[in-house]
Amino acid sequence: DIVMTQTPLSSPVTLGQPASISCRSSQSLVHSDGNTYLSWLQQRPGQPPRLLIYKISYRFSGVPDRFSGSGAGTDFTLKISRVEAEDVGVYYCMQATQFPPLFGQGTKLEIK
Amino acid sequence: EVQLVESGGGLVQPGRSLRLSCTASGFTFGDYAMSWFRQAPGKGLEWVDFIRSKAYGGTTEYAASVKNRFTISRDNSKSIAYLQMNSLKTEDTAVYYCTRDLYYGSGSYYTPGYWGQGTLVTVSS
């Protein structure tokens, strides 16, 4: 199975400042159809997860443009340009290129 | 608006069975793959299983941890997905989330675009 590794596991950030989370996969996530099925999900406290980003860099419906995704192959990054209070929660990367779909360990974003 | 509502969770003894339901609305149910994920208390997310759309024959995939114990199925006429859980273990204790695939009619990959609120399953004697 592919292994997904996120860093950092905890990220204290000042409101209005940027935040960045990295995700590395143990093998390339390029699918045979040429796409890379790497997603980012947000889970606010007490809430179900919510899809933020899919196929590395496409924002899901309703996701603010302060969230952006980048990367290729095995290395990916989620960036928040200016952190707001509602961004507190745990962020997961997830690969869907091959079964089983697997998540990173999660990164807890908290306000300093 | 896509809506997914799980039901059927609760407290069950080890070795017993439980069936979860996911009632969907706001889309043509048979056209999308569906999947269950779970989250043990204080832990991360884990994929459980997956059932393809009608176009792909409703075939299924399972995580190794639940294979031969759990069965995912779907009733396209009722827009309901089911998770039959047999031989439950204490380590199956988790919130179970029903999800819908982001992509129409995909067969070889799955991105959980829509999530239900989840239902708690507690396996304990």
PDB file of C-alpha atoms in Angstrom:
ATOM      1  CA  ASP A   1       0.000   0.000   0.000  1.00  0.00           C
ATOM      2  CA  ILE A   2       0.989   3.600  -0.547  1.00  0.00           C
ATOM      3  CA  VAL A   3       2.057   5.426   2.627  1.00  0.00           C
ATOM      4  CA  MET A   4       1.097   9.087   3.051  1.00  0.00           C
ATOM      5  CA  THR A   5       3.243  11.228   5.362  1.00  0.00           C
ATOM      6  CA  GLN A   6       2.171  14.692   6.462  1.00  0.00           C
ATOM      7  CA  THR A   7       4.297  17.389   8.054  1.00  0.00           C
ATOM      8  CA  PRO A   8       3.992  19.090  10.430  1.00  0.00           C
ATOM      9  CA  LEU A   9       1.548  17.192  12.646  1.00  0.00           C
ATOM     10  CA  SER A  10       0.747  20.386  14.514  1.00  0.00           C
ATOM     11  CA  SER A  11       0.839  23.952  13.246  1.00  0.00           C
ATOM     12  CA  PRO A  12       0.249  26.956  15.513  1.00  0.00           C
ATOM     13  CA  VAL A  13      -0.447  29.970  13.322  1.00  0.00           C
ATOM     14  CA  THR A  14      -1.173  33.641  13.955  1.00  0.00           C
ATOM     15  CA  LEU A  15      -4.454  34.931  12.539  1.00  0.00           C
ATOM     16  CA  GLY A  16      -3.889  36.598   9.173  1.00  0.00           C
ATOM     17  CA  GLN A  17      -0.606  34.798   8.600  1.00  0.00           C
ATOM     18  CA  PRO A  18      -0.004  32.054   6.021  1.00  0.00           C
ATOM     19  CA  ALA A  19       0.118  28.339   6.774  1.00  0.00           C
ATOM     20  CA  SER A  20       1.542  25.447   4.811  1.00  0.00           C
ATOM     21  CA  ILE A  21       1.147  21.677   5.155  1.00  0.00           C
ATOM     22  CA  SER A  22       3.192  19.110   3.261  1.00  0.00           C
ATOM     23  CA  CYS A  23       2.205  15.630   2.182  1.00  0.00           C
ATOM     24  CA  ARG A  24       4.522  13.037   0.731  1.00  0.00           C
ATOM     25  CA  SER A  25       3.522   9.695  -0.781  1.00  0.00           C
ATOM     26  CA  SER A  26       5.707   6.589  -0.859  1.00  0.00           C
ATOM     27  CA  GLN A  27       5.122   6.208  -4.586  1.00  0.00           C
ATOM     28  CA  SER A  28       3.955   8.313  -7.490  1.00  0.00           C
ATOM     29  CA  LEU A  29       0.268   9.218  -7.433  1.00  0.00           C
ATOM     30  CA  VAL A  30      -0.021   9.645 -11.186  1.00  0.00           C
ATOM     31  CA  HIS A  31      -2.921   7.476 -12.369  1.00  0.00           C
ATOM     32  CA  SER A  32      -2.822   5.540 -15.636  1.00  0.00           C
ATOM     33  CA  ASP A  33      -5.273   8.120 -17.021  1.00  0.00           C
ATOM     34  CA  GLY A  34      -2.671  10.862 -16.468  1.00  0.00           C
ATOM     35  CA  ASN A  35      -4.416  12.521 -13.525  1.00  0.00           C
ATOM     36  CA  THR A  36      -3.118  12.675  -9.977  1.00  0.00           C
ATOM     37  CA  TYR A  37      -5.831  11.920  -7.451  1.00  0.00           C
ATOM     38  CA  LEU A  38      -4.483  13.745  -4.427  1.00  0.00           C
ATOM     39  CA  SER A  39      -7.027  15.548  -2.262  1.00  0.00           C
ATOM     40  CA  TRP A  40      -7.030  17.698   0.851  1.00  0.00           C
ATOM     41  CA  LEU A  41      -9.806  17.536   3.431  1.00  0.00           C
ATOM     42  CA  GLN A  42     -10.574  19.737   6.421  1.00  0.00           C
ATOM     43  CA  GLN A  43     -12.230  18.521   9.616  1.00  0.00           C
ATOM     44  CA  ARG A  44     -13.354  21.233  11.971  1.00  0.00           C
ATOM     45  CA  PRO A  45     -13.894  20.248  15.629  1.00  0.00           C
ATOM     46  CA  GLY A  46     -17.032  18.135  16.018  1.00  0.00           C
ATOM     47  CA  GLN A  47     -17.756  18.162  12.290  1.00  0.00           C
ATOM     48  CA  PRO A  48     -17.475  15.583   9.506  1.00  0.00           C
ATOM     49  CA  PRO A  49     -14.609  15.998   7.061  1.00  0.00           C
ATOM     50  CA  ARG A  50     -15.057  18.333   4.131  1.00  0.00           C
ATOM     51  CA  LEU A  51     -13.364  18.176   0.736  1.00  0.00           C
ATOM     52  CA  LEU A  52     -11.242  21.257   0.056  1.00  0.00           C
ATOM     53  CA  ILE A  53      -8.974  20.393  -2.859  1.00  0.00           C
ATOM     54  CA  TYR A  54      -8.990  17.575  -5.414  1.00  0.00           C
ATOM     55  CA  LYS A  55      -6.591  16.524  -8.168  1.00  0.00           C
ATOM     56  CA  ILE A  56      -3.777  18.427  -6.431  1.00  0.00           C
ATOM     57  CA  SER A  57      -5.034  21.956  -7.048  1.00  0.00           C
ATOM     58  CA  TYR A  58      -8.751  22.144  -7.877  1.00  0.00           C
ATOM     59  CA  ARG A  59     -10.820  23.867  -5.212  1.00  0.00           C
ATOM     60  CA  PHE A  60     -14.118  22.166  -4.383  1.00  0.00           C
ATOM     61  CA  SER A  61     -17.365  24.120  -4.572  1.00  0.00           C
ATOM     62  CA  GLY A  62     -17.622  26.821  -1.916  1.00  0.00           C
ATOM     63  CA  VAL A  63     -14.001  26.630  -0.778  1.00  0.00           C
ATOM     64  CA  PRO A  64     -12.455  30.079  -0.246  1.00  0.00           C
ATOM     65  CA  ASP A  65      -9.647  31.049  -2.595  1.00  0.00           C
ATOM     66  CA  ARG A  66      -7.240  31.501   0.314  1.00  0.00           C
ATOM     67  CA  PHE A  67      -6.836  27.709   0.106  1.00  0.00           C
ATOM     68  CA  SER A  68      -4.556  26.416  -2.639  1.00  0.00           C
ATOM     69  CA  GLY A  69      -2.919  23.130  -3.502  1.00  0.00           C
ATOM     70  CA  SER A  70       0.216  22.363  -5.455  1.00  0.00           C
ATOM     71  CA  GLY A  71       2.715  19.627  -6.150  1.00  0.00           C
ATOM     72  CA  ALA A  72       3.345  16.687  -8.419  1.00  0.00           C
ATOM     73  CA  GLY A  73       4.355  13.035  -8.339  1.00  0.00           C
ATOM     74  CA  THR A  74       5.007  12.310  -4.668  1.00  0.00           C
ATOM     75  CA  ASP A  75       5.217  15.759  -3.025  1.00  0.00           C
ATOM     76  CA  PHE A  76       2.234  17.984  -2.383  1.00  0.00           C
ATOM     77  CA  THR A  77       1.430  21.130  -0.418  1.00  0.00           C
ATOM     78  CA  LEU A  78      -1.686  22.800   0.955  1.00  0.00           C
ATOM     79  CA  LYS A  79      -1.358  26.522   1.571  1.00  0.00           C
ATOM     80  CA  ILE A  80      -3.650  28.912   3.362  1.00  0.00           C
ATOM     81  CA  SER A  81      -2.741  32.457   2.359  1.00  0.00           C
ATOM     82  CA  ARG A  82      -4.188  34.174   5.449  1.00  0.00           C
ATOM     83  CA  VAL A  83      -5.464  31.998   8.283  1.00  0.00           C
ATOM     84  CA  GLU A  84      -8.880  32.831   9.715  1.00  0.00           C
ATOM     85  CA  ALA A  85     -10.414  31.594  12.959  1.00  0.00           C
ATOM     86  CA  GLU A  86     -12.759  29.234  11.088  1.00  0.00           C
ATOM     87  CA  ASP A  87      -9.765  27.394   9.628  1.00  0.00           C
ATOM     88  CA  VAL A  88      -8.994  25.722  12.959  1.00  0.00           C
ATOM     89  CA  GLY A  89      -9.191  21.953  12.669  1.00  0.00           C
ATOM     90  CA  VAL A  90      -7.364  18.945  11.289  1.00  0.00           C
ATOM     91  CA  TYR A  91      -6.249  18.742   7.682  1.00  0.00           C
ATOM     92  CA  TYR A  92      -5.749  15.450   5.859  1.00  0.00           C
ATOM     93  CA  CYS A  93      -4.205  14.642   2.528  1.00  0.00           C
ATOM     94  CA  MET A  94      -5.666  11.622   0.789  1.00  0.00           C
ATOM     95  CA  GLN A  95      -4.595   9.603  -2.209  1.00  0.00           C
ATOM     96  CA  ALA A  96      -7.235   8.043  -4.449  1.00  0.00           C
ATOM     97  CA  THR A  97      -5.030   6.964  -7.323  1.00  0.00           C
ATOM     98  CA  GLN A  98      -5.036   3.337  -6.272  1.00  0.00           C
ATOM     99  CA  PHE A  99      -6.932   1.164  -3.812  1.00  0.00           C
ATOM    100  CA  PRO A 100      -6.986   1.384  -0.915  1.00  0.00           C
ATOM    101  CA  PRO A 101      -7.582   5.127  -0.584  1.00  0.00           C
ATOM    102  CA  LEU A 102      -5.264   6.290   2.182  1.00  0.00           C
ATOM    103  CA  PHE A 103      -4.947   9.365   4.344  1.00  0.00           C
ATOM    104  CA  GLY A 104      -2.045  11.136   5.909  1.00  0.00           C
ATOM    105  CA  GLN A 105      -1.923  11.231   9.717  1.00  0.00           C
ATOM    106  CA  GLY A 106      -3.559  14.663   9.822  1.00  0.00           C
ATOM    107  CA  THR A 107      -2.188  18.099  10.691  1.00  0.00           C
ATOM    108  CA  LYS A 108      -3.796  20.029  13.527  1.00  0.00           C
ATOM    109  CA  LEU A 109      -4.043  23.727  12.736  1.00  0.00           C
ATOM    110  CA  GLU A 110      -4.462  25.932  15.768  1.00  0.00           C
ATOM    111  CA  ILE A 111      -4.302  29.634  16.457  1.00  0.00           C
ATOM    112  CA  LYS A 112      -1.372  30.977  18.471  1.00  0.00           C
TER     113      LYS A 112
ATOM    114  CA  GLU B   1     -28.375  19.870  -2.809  1.00  0.00           C
ATOM    115  CA  VAL B   2     -26.600  16.595  -2.110  1.00  0.00           C
ATOM    116  CA  GLN B   3     -27.580  15.135   1.256  1.00  0.00           C
ATOM    117  CA  LEU B   4     -26.429  11.946   2.927  1.00  0.00           C
ATOM    118  CA  VAL B   5     -28.014  10.786   6.169  1.00  0.00           C
ATOM    119  CA  GLU B   6     -26.610   7.816   8.078  1.00  0.00           C
ATOM    120  CA  SER B   7     -28.601   5.749  10.529  1.00  0.00           C
ATOM    121  CA  GLY B   8     -28.362   2.477  12.395  1.00  0.00           C
ATOM    122  CA  GLY B   9     -25.448   3.128  14.718  1.00  0.00           C
ATOM    123  CA  GLY B  10     -25.456   2.199  18.378  1.00  0.00           C
ATOM    124  CA  LEU B  11     -23.982  -0.018  21.082  1.00  0.00           C
ATOM    125  CA  VAL B  12     -23.374  -3.649  20.152  1.00  0.00           C
ATOM    126  CA  GLN B  13     -21.530  -6.529  21.788  1.00  0.00           C
ATOM    127  CA  PRO B  14     -18.411  -8.028  20.256  1.00  0.00           C
ATOM    128  CA  GLY B  15     -19.222 -10.764  17.767  1.00  0.00           C
ATOM    129  CA  ARG B  16     -22.659  -9.376  16.981  1.00  0.00           C
ATOM    130  CA  SER B  17     -23.933  -7.683  13.815  1.00  0.00           C
ATOM    131  CA  LEU B  18     -25.205  -4.245  12.872  1.00  0.00           C
ATOM    132  CA  ARG B  19     -26.473  -2.700   9.658  1.00  0.00           C
ATOM    133  CA  LEU B  20     -25.943   0.938   8.796  1.00  0.00           C
ATOM    134  CA  SER B  21     -27.998   2.790   6.204  1.00  0.00           C
ATOM    135  CA  CYS B  22     -27.184   5.883   4.188  1.00  0.00           C
ATOM    136  CA  THR B  23     -30.162   7.649   2.655  1.00  0.00           C
ATOM    137  CA  ALA B  24     -29.182   9.909  -0.217  1.00  0.00           C
ATOM    138  CA  SER B  25     -30.970  12.756  -1.946  1.00  0.00           C
ATOM    139  CA  GLY B  26     -30.259  15.590  -4.351  1.00  0.00           C
ATOM    140  CA  PHE B  27     -28.642  13.508  -7.123  1.00  0.00           C
ATOM    141  CA  THR B  28     -29.210  10.442  -9.316  1.00  0.00           C
ATOM    142  CA  PHE B  29     -28.027   7.841  -6.834  1.00  0.00           C
ATOM    143  CA  GLY B  30     -27.235   5.025  -9.245  1.00  0.00           C
ATOM    144  CA  ASP B  31     -24.825   7.199 -11.234  1.00  0.00           C
ATOM    145  CA  TYR B  32     -22.269   7.587  -8.437  1.00  0.00           C
ATOM    146  CA  ALA B  33     -19.992   5.330  -6.471  1.00  0.00           C
ATOM    147  CA  MET B  34     -20.508   5.356  -2.722  1.00  0.00           C
ATOM    148  CA  SER B  35     -18.114   4.602   0.095  1.00  0.00           C
ATOM    149  CA  TRP B  36     -17.966   4.311   3.870  1.00  0.00           C
ATOM    150  CA  PHE B  37     -15.169   5.802   5.929  1.00  0.00           C
ATOM    151  CA  ARG B  38     -14.698   5.609   9.672  1.00  0.00           C
ATOM    152  CA  GLN B  39     -12.928   7.464  12.445  1.00  0.00           C
ATOM    153  CA  ALA B  40     -12.113   5.849  15.769  1.00  0.00           C
ATOM    154  CA  PRO B  41     -12.333   8.161  18.809  1.00  0.00           C
ATOM    155  CA  GLY B  42      -9.485  10.680  18.708  1.00  0.00           C
ATOM    156  CA  LYS B  43      -7.961   9.049  15.622  1.00  0.00           C
ATOM    157  CA  GLY B  44      -7.602   9.779  11.927  1.00  0.00           C
ATOM    158  CA  LEU B  45      -9.717   8.802   8.935  1.00  0.00           C
ATOM    159  CA  GLU B  46      -9.857   5.281   7.540  1.00  0.00           C
ATOM    160  CA  TRP B  47     -11.464   4.075   4.330  1.00  0.00           C
ATOM    161  CA  VAL B  48     -13.737   1.058   4.880  1.00  0.00           C
ATOM    162  CA  ASP B  49     -15.273   0.048   1.567  1.00  0.00           C
ATOM    163  CA  PHE B  50     -16.535   1.179  -1.796  1.00  0.00           C
ATOM    164  CA  ILE B  51     -19.314   0.259  -4.211  1.00  0.00           C
ATOM    165  CA  ARG B  52     -19.184   1.312  -7.823  1.00  0.00           C
ATOM    166  CA  SER B  53     -22.002   2.934  -9.732  1.00  0.00           C
ATOM    167  CA  LYS B  54     -24.668   1.108 -11.702  1.00  0.00           C
ATOM    168  CA  ALA B  55     -22.610   1.598 -14.875  1.00  0.00           C
ATOM    169  CA  TYR B  56     -19.784  -0.422 -13.298  1.00  0.00           C
ATOM    170  CA  GLY B  57     -22.080  -3.152 -12.055  1.00  0.00           C
ATOM    171  CA  GLY B  58     -22.055  -2.093  -8.412  1.00  0.00           C
ATOM    172  CA  THR B  59     -18.857  -4.045  -7.759  1.00  0.00           C
ATOM    173  CA  THR B  60     -17.136  -3.596  -4.427  1.00  0.00           C
ATOM    174  CA  GLU B  61     -13.772  -3.133  -2.714  1.00  0.00           C
ATOM    175  CA  TYR B  62     -12.912  -3.552   0.967  1.00  0.00           C
ATOM    176  CA  ALA B  63     -10.201  -2.548   3.381  1.00  0.00           C
ATOM    177  CA  ALA B  64      -8.199  -5.528   4.613  1.00  0.00           C
ATOM    178  CA  SER B  65      -9.348  -4.828   8.182  1.00  0.00           C
ATOM    179  CA  VAL B  66     -13.007  -5.480   7.343  1.00  0.00           C
ATOM    180  CA  LYS B  67     -12.848  -7.878   4.407  1.00  0.00           C
ATOM    181  CA  ASN B  68     -15.042 -10.971   4.874  1.00  0.00           C
ATOM    182  CA  ARG B  69     -16.826  -9.287   7.820  1.00  0.00           C
ATOM    183  CA  PHE B  70     -18.396  -6.183   6.266  1.00  0.00           C
ATOM    184  CA  THR B  71     -20.569  -5.958   3.152  1.00  0.00           C
ATOM    185  CA  ILE B  72     -21.495  -2.797   1.301  1.00  0.00           C
ATOM    186  CA  SER B  73     -24.570  -2.831  -0.911  1.00  0.00           C
ATOM    187  CA  ARG B  74     -26.918  -0.406  -2.556  1.00  0.00           C
ATOM    188  CA  ASP B  75     -30.566  -0.114  -3.514  1.00  0.00           C
ATOM    189  CA  ASN B  76     -30.651   2.309  -6.406  1.00  0.00           C
ATOM    190  CA  SER B  77     -34.459   2.341  -6.468  1.00  0.00           C
ATOM    191  CA  LYS B  78     -34.518   3.669  -2.883  1.00  0.00           C
ATOM    192  CA  SER B  79     -31.296   5.753  -3.029  1.00  0.00           C
ATOM    193  CA  ILE B  80     -29.892   3.924  -0.024  1.00  0.00           C
ATOM    194  CA  ALA B  81     -26.453   2.468   0.609  1.00  0.00           C
ATOM    195  CA  TYR B  82     -25.989  -0.153   3.313  1.00  0.00           C
ATOM    196  CA  LEU B  83     -23.112  -1.375   5.405  1.00  0.00           C
ATOM    197  CA  GLN B  84     -23.701  -4.803   6.925  1.00  0.00           C
ATOM    198  CA  MET B  85     -21.196  -5.355   9.708  1.00  0.00           C
ATOM    199  CA  ASN B  86     -20.769  -8.882  11.072  1.00  0.00           C
ATOM    200  CA  SER B  87     -18.447 -10.361  13.685  1.00  0.00           C
ATOM    201  CA  LEU B  88     -17.861  -6.926  15.153  1.00  0.00           C
ATOM    202  CA  LYS B  89     -14.718  -6.290  17.161  1.00  0.00           C
ATOM    203  CA  THR B  90     -13.946  -3.634  19.766  1.00  0.00           C
ATOM    204  CA  GLU B  91     -11.560  -2.040  17.265  1.00  0.00           C
ATOM    205  CA  ASP B  92     -14.509  -1.378  14.937  1.00  0.00           C
ATOM    206  CA  THR B  93     -15.707   1.288  17.384  1.00  0.00           C
ATOM    207  CA  ALA B  94     -15.840   4.506  15.370  1.00  0.00           C
ATOM    208  CA  VAL B  95     -17.983   7.152  13.740  1.00  0.00           C
ATOM    209  CA  TYR B  96     -18.969   5.786  10.354  1.00  0.00           C
ATOM    210  CA  TYR B  97     -19.367   8.272   7.527  1.00  0.00           C
ATOM    211  CA  CYS B  98     -21.226   7.694   4.279  1.00  0.00           C
ATOM    212  CA  THR B  99     -19.743   9.508   1.290  1.00  0.00           C
ATOM    213  CA  ARG B 100     -20.520  10.084  -2.365  1.00  0.00           C
ATOM    214  CA  ASP B 101     -17.891  10.109  -5.060  1.00  0.00           C
ATOM    215  CA  LEU B 102     -16.942  13.486  -6.452  1.00  0.00           C
ATOM    216  CA  TYR B 103     -16.809  12.098  -9.976  1.00  0.00           C
ATOM    217  CA  TYR B 104     -19.705  10.906 -12.090  1.00  0.00           C
ATOM    218  CA  GLY B 105     -19.386   7.272 -13.113  1.00  0.00           C
ATOM    219  CA  SER B 106     -15.783   6.610 -12.074  1.00  0.00           C
ATOM    220  CA  GLY B 107     -14.665   3.028 -11.570  1.00  0.00           C
ATOM    221  CA  SER B 108     -11.003   2.953 -10.615  1.00  0.00           C
ATOM    222  CA  TYR B 109     -10.549   5.817  -8.176  1.00  0.00           C
ATOM    223  CA  TYR B 110     -12.654   7.487  -5.486  1.00  0.00           C
ATOM    224  CA  THR B 111     -12.652  10.981  -4.045  1.00  0.00           C
ATOM    225  CA  PRO B 112     -15.163  11.582  -1.231  1.00  0.00           C
ATOM    226  CA  GLY B 113     -16.804  14.784  -2.382  1.00  0.00           C
ATOM    227  CA  TYR B 114     -19.824  14.697  -0.077  1.00  0.00           C
ATOM    228  CA  TRP B 115     -20.055  13.451   3.505  1.00  0.00           C
ATOM    229  CA  GLY B 116     -22.872  12.643   5.865  1.00  0.00           C
ATOM    230  CA  GLN B 117     -22.811  13.698   9.516  1.00  0.00           C
ATOM    231  CA  GLY B 118     -21.793  10.218  10.623  1.00  0.00           C
ATOM    232  CA  THR B 119     -23.210   7.590  12.948  1.00  0.00           C
ATOM    233  CA  LEU B 120     -21.418   6.245  16.017  1.00  0.00           C
ATOM    234  CA  VAL B 121     -20.892   2.515  16.374  1.00  0.00           C
ATOM    235  CA  THR B 122     -19.664   1.346  19.767  1.00  0.00           C
ATOM    236  CA  VAL B 123     -18.591  -2.275  20.134  1.00  0.00           C
ATOM    237  CA  SER B 124     -18.338  -3.178  23.790  1.00  0.00           C
ATOM    238  CA  SER B 125     -19.472  -5.852  26.225  1.00  0.00           C
TER     239      SER B 125
END
